[in-house]
GROMACS .gro file of C-alpha atoms in nm:
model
  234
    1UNK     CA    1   1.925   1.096  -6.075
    2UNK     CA    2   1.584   1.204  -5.968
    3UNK     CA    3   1.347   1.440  -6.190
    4UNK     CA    4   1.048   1.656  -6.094
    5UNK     CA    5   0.829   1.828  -6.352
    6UNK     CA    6   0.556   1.968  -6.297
    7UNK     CA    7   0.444   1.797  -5.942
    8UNK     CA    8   0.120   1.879  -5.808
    9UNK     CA    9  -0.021   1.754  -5.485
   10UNK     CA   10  -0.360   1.869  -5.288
   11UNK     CA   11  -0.487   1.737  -4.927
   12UNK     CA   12  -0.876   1.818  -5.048
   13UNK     CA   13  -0.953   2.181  -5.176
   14UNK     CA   14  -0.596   2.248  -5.019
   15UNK     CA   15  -0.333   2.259  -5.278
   16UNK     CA   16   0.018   2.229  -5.127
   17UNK     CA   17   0.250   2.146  -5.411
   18UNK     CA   18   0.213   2.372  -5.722
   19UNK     CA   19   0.344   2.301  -6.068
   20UNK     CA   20   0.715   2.212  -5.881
   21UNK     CA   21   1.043   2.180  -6.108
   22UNK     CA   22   1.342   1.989  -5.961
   23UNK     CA   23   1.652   1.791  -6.061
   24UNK     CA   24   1.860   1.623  -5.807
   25UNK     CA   25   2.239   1.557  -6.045
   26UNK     CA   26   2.416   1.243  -6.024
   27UNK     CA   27   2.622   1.228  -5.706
   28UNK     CA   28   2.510   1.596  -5.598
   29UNK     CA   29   2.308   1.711  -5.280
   30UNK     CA   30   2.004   1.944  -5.285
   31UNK     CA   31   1.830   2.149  -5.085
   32UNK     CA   32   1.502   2.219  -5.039
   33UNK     CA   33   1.419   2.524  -4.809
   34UNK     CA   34   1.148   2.733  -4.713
   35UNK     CA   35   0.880   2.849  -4.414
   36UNK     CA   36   0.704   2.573  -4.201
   37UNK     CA   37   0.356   2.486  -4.448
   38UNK     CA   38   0.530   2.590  -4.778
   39UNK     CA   39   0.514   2.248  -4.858
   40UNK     CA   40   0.886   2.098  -4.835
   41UNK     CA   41   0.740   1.742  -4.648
   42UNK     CA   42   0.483   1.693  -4.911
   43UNK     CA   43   0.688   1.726  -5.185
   44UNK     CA   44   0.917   1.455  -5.033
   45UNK     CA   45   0.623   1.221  -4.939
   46UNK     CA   46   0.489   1.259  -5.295
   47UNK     CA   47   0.831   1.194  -5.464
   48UNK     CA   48   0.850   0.906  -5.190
   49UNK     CA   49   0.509   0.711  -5.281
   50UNK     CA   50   0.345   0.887  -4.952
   51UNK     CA   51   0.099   1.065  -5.130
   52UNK     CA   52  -0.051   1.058  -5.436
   53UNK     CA   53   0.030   1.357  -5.680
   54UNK     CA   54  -0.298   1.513  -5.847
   55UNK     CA   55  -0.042   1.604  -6.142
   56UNK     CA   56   0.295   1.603  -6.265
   57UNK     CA   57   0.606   1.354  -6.340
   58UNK     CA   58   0.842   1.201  -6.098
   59UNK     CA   59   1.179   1.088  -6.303
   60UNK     CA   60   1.426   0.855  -6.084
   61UNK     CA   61   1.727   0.734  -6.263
   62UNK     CA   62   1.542   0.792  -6.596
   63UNK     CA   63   1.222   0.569  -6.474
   64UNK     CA   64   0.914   0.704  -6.448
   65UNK     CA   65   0.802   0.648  -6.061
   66UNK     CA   66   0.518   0.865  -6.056
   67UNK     CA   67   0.225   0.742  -5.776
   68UNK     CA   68   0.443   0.442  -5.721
   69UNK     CA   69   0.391   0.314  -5.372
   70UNK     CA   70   0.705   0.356  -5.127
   71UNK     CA   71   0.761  -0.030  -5.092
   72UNK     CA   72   0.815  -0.050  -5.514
   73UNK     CA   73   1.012   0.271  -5.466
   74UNK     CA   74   1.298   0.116  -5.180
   75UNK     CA   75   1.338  -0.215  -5.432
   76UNK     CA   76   1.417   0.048  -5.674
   77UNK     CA   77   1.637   0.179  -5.465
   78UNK     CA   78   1.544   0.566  -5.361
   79UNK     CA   79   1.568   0.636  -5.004
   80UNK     CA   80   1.368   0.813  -4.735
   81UNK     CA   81   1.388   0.941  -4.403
   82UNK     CA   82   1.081   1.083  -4.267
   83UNK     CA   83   1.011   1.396  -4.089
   84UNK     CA   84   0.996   1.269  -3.698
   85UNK     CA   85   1.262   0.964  -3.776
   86UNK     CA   86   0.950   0.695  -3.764
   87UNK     CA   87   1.184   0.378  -3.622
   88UNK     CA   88   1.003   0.081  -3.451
   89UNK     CA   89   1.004   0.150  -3.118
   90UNK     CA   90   0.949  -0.198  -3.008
   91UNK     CA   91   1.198  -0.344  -3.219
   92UNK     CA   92   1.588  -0.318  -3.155
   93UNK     CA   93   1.829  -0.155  -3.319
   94UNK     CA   94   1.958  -0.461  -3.494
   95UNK     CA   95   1.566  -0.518  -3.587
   96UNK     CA   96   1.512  -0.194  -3.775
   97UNK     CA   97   1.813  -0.256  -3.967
   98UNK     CA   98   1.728  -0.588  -4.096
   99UNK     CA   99   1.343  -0.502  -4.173
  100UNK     CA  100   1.528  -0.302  -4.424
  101UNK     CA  101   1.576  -0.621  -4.663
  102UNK     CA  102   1.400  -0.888  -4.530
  103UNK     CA  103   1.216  -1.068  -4.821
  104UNK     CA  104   1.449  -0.874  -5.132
  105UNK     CA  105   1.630  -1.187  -5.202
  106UNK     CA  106   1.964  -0.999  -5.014
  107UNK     CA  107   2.224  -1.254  -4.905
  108UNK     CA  108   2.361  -1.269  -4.604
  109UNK     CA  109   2.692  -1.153  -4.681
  110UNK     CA  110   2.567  -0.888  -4.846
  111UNK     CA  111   2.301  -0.754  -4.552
  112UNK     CA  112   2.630  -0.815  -4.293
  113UNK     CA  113   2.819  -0.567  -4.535
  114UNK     CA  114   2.616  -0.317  -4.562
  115UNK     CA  115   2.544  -0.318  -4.208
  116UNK     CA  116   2.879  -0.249  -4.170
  117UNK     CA  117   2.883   0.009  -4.314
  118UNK     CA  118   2.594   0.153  -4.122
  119UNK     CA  119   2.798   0.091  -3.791
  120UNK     CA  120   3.136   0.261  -3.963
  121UNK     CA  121   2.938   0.593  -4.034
  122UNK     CA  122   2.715   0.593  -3.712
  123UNK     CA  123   2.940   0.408  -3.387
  124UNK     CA  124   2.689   0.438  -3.151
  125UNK     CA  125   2.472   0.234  -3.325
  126UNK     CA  126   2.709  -0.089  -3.343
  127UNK     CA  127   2.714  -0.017  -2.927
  128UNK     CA  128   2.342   0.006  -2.917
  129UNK     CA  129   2.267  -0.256  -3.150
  130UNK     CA  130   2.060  -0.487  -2.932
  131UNK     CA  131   1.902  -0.146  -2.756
  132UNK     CA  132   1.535  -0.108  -2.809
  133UNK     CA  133   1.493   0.148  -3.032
  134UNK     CA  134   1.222   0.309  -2.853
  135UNK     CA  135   1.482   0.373  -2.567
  136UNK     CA  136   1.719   0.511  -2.822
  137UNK     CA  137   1.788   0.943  -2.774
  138UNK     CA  138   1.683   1.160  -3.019
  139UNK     CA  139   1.988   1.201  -3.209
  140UNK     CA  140   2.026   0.806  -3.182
  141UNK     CA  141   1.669   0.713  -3.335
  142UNK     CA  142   1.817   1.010  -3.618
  143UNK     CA  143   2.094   0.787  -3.703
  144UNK     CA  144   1.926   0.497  -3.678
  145UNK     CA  145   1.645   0.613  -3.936
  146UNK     CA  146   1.966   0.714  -4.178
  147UNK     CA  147   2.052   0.382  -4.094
  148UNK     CA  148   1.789   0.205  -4.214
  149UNK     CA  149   1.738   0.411  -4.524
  150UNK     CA  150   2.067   0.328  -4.637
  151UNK     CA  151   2.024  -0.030  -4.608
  152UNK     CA  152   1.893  -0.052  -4.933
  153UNK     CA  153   2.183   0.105  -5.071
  154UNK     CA  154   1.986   0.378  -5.251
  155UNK     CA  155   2.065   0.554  -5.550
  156UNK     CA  156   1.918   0.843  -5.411
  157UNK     CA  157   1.814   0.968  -5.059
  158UNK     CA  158   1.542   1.170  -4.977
  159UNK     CA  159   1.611   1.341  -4.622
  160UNK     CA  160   1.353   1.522  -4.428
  161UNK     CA  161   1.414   1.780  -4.137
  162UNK     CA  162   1.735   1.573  -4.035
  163UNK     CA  163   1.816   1.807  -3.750
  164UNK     CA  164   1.494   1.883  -3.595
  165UNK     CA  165   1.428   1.866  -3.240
  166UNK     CA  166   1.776   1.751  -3.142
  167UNK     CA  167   2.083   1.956  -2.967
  168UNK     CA  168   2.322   2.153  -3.129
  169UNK     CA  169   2.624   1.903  -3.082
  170UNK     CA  170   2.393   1.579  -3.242
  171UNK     CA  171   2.302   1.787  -3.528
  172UNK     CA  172   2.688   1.861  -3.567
  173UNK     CA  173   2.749   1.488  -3.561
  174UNK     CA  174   2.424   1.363  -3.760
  175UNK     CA  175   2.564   1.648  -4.040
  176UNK     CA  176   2.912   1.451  -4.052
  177UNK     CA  177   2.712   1.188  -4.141
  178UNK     CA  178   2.513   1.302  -4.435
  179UNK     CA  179   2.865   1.518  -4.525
  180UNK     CA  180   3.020   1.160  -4.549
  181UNK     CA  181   2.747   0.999  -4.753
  182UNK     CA  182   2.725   1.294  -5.033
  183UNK     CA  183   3.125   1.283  -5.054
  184UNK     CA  184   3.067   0.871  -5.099
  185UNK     CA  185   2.890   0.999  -5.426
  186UNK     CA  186   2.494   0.952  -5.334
  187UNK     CA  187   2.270   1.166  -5.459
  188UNK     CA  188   2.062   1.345  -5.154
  189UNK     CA  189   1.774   1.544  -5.177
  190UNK     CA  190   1.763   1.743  -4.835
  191UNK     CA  191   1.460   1.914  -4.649
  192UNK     CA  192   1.581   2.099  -4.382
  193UNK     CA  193   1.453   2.427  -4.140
  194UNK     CA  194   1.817   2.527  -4.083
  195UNK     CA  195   1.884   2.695  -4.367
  196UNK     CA  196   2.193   2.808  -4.299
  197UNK     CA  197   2.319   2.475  -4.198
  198UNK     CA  198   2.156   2.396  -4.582
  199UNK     CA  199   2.294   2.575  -4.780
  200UNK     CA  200   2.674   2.488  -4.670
  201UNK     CA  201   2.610   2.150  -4.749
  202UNK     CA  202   2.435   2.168  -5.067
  203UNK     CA  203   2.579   2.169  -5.408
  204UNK     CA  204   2.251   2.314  -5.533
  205UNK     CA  205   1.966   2.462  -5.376
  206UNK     CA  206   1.560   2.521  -5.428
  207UNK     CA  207   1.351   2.778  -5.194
  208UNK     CA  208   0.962   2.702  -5.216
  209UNK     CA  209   0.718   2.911  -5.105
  210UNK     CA  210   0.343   2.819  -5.091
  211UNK     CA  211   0.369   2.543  -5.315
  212UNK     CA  212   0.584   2.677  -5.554
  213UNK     CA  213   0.994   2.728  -5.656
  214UNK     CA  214   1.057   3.102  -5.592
  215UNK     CA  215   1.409   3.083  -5.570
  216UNK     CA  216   1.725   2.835  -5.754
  217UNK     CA  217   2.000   2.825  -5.817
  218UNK     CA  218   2.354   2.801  -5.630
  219UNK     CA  219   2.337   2.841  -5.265
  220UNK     CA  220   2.597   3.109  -5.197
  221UNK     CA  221   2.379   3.309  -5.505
  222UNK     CA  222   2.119   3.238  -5.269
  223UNK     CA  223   2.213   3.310  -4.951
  224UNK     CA  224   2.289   3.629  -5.122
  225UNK     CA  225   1.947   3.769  -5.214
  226UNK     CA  226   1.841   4.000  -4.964
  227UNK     CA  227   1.476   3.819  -4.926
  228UNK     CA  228   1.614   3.498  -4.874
  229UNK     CA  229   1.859   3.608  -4.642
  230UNK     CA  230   1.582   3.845  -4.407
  231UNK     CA  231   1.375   3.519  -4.422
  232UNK     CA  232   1.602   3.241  -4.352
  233UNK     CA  233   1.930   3.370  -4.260
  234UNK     CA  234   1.886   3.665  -4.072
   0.00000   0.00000   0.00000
């Protein structure tokens, strides 16, 4: 479903992203682990439009998307929820939900369905859904961001640092969530600091360090390795 070969991407002299190699399977979740700076956010904002790669291919559903801006990319249906969760603070919750299609030509009906569906995965949401999202908790602006994403009704979903900064028992109920979405058959591309926590979800799984894929393959293989497991597990 989505393809990376090759994928290069700099900030100036700085080179973050190095040569990278990644498949995300039909209907499977991936994970993408590694140290804070190895590079894990950049490779999702270059795959996501974000920022423009100084080299390599980016493959979703067989089209070539490389350097296409993120607006082109959502009509084509990929997904992304930033690092930070990035909801419109002055908007409600209702709000964010509906910038999701406004102007794609999606028929009422159709938005009120998927909506729906939004409010069967996350509750909370349906009860806060004239709640500014600003005034939303952590965990709620989380859910709302997956939300939002999925409004689109993506063919892939590009997930970054899901859990961070929130409590134990939100990231428990945030990871039902994204459990429930790969077992609806999405593909999911995941960036995530809890490796642990990563690697039980994902049906594949990439560790990058300084740019570049040191370690693939399956994640109990992984987990395994006595380097991985010092740096990540231990």
């Amino acid at each position: 479903m989505l393809t990376v070969r090759n994928l290069s991407a700099s900030y100036g002299a700085i080179q973050a992203v190095r040569d990278l190699d990644l498949e995300v399977p039909d209907g499977q979740l991936v994970a993408l682990i590694g140290s804070n700076g190895a590079g894990k956010s950049t490779t999702l904002k270059t795959i996501a439009g974000l920022h423009r790669p100084s080299g390599g291919r980016v493959e979703l559903a067989g089209r070539d998307v490389t350097g296409v801006p993120t607006h082109r990319l959502v009509r084509w249906r990929l997904g992304y929820v930033p690092e930070g969760r990035m909801v419109v603070a002055p908007l409600t919750v209702q709000e964010n939900l509906d910038l999701s299609w406004v102007g794609r030509g999606v028929g009422e009906a159709e938005v009120r369905r998927r909506e729906e569906r939004v409010f069967e995965l996350f509750p909370r949401l349906h009860e806060r859904r004239s709640q500014i999202a600003g005034s939303l908790s952590g965990g709620e602006q989380q859910m709302l961001a997956i939300g939002r994403a999925l409004m689109c009704e993506p063919v892939c979903l590009l997930l970054d640092e899901p859990s961070m900064g929130l409590a134990p028992s939100v990231v428990d109920l945030v990871f039902d969530a994204i459990r429930e979405i790969h077992r609806s058959g999405l593909s999911i591309l995941l960036v995530e600091q809890n490796a642990a926590l990563a690697l039980d979800l994902a049906d594949h799984a990439y560790v990058l360090e300084r740019g570049r894929v040191a370690v693939s393959g399956r994640p109990a293989d992984i987990a395994g390795t006595p380097e991985v497991h010092e740096a990540y597990l231990g």
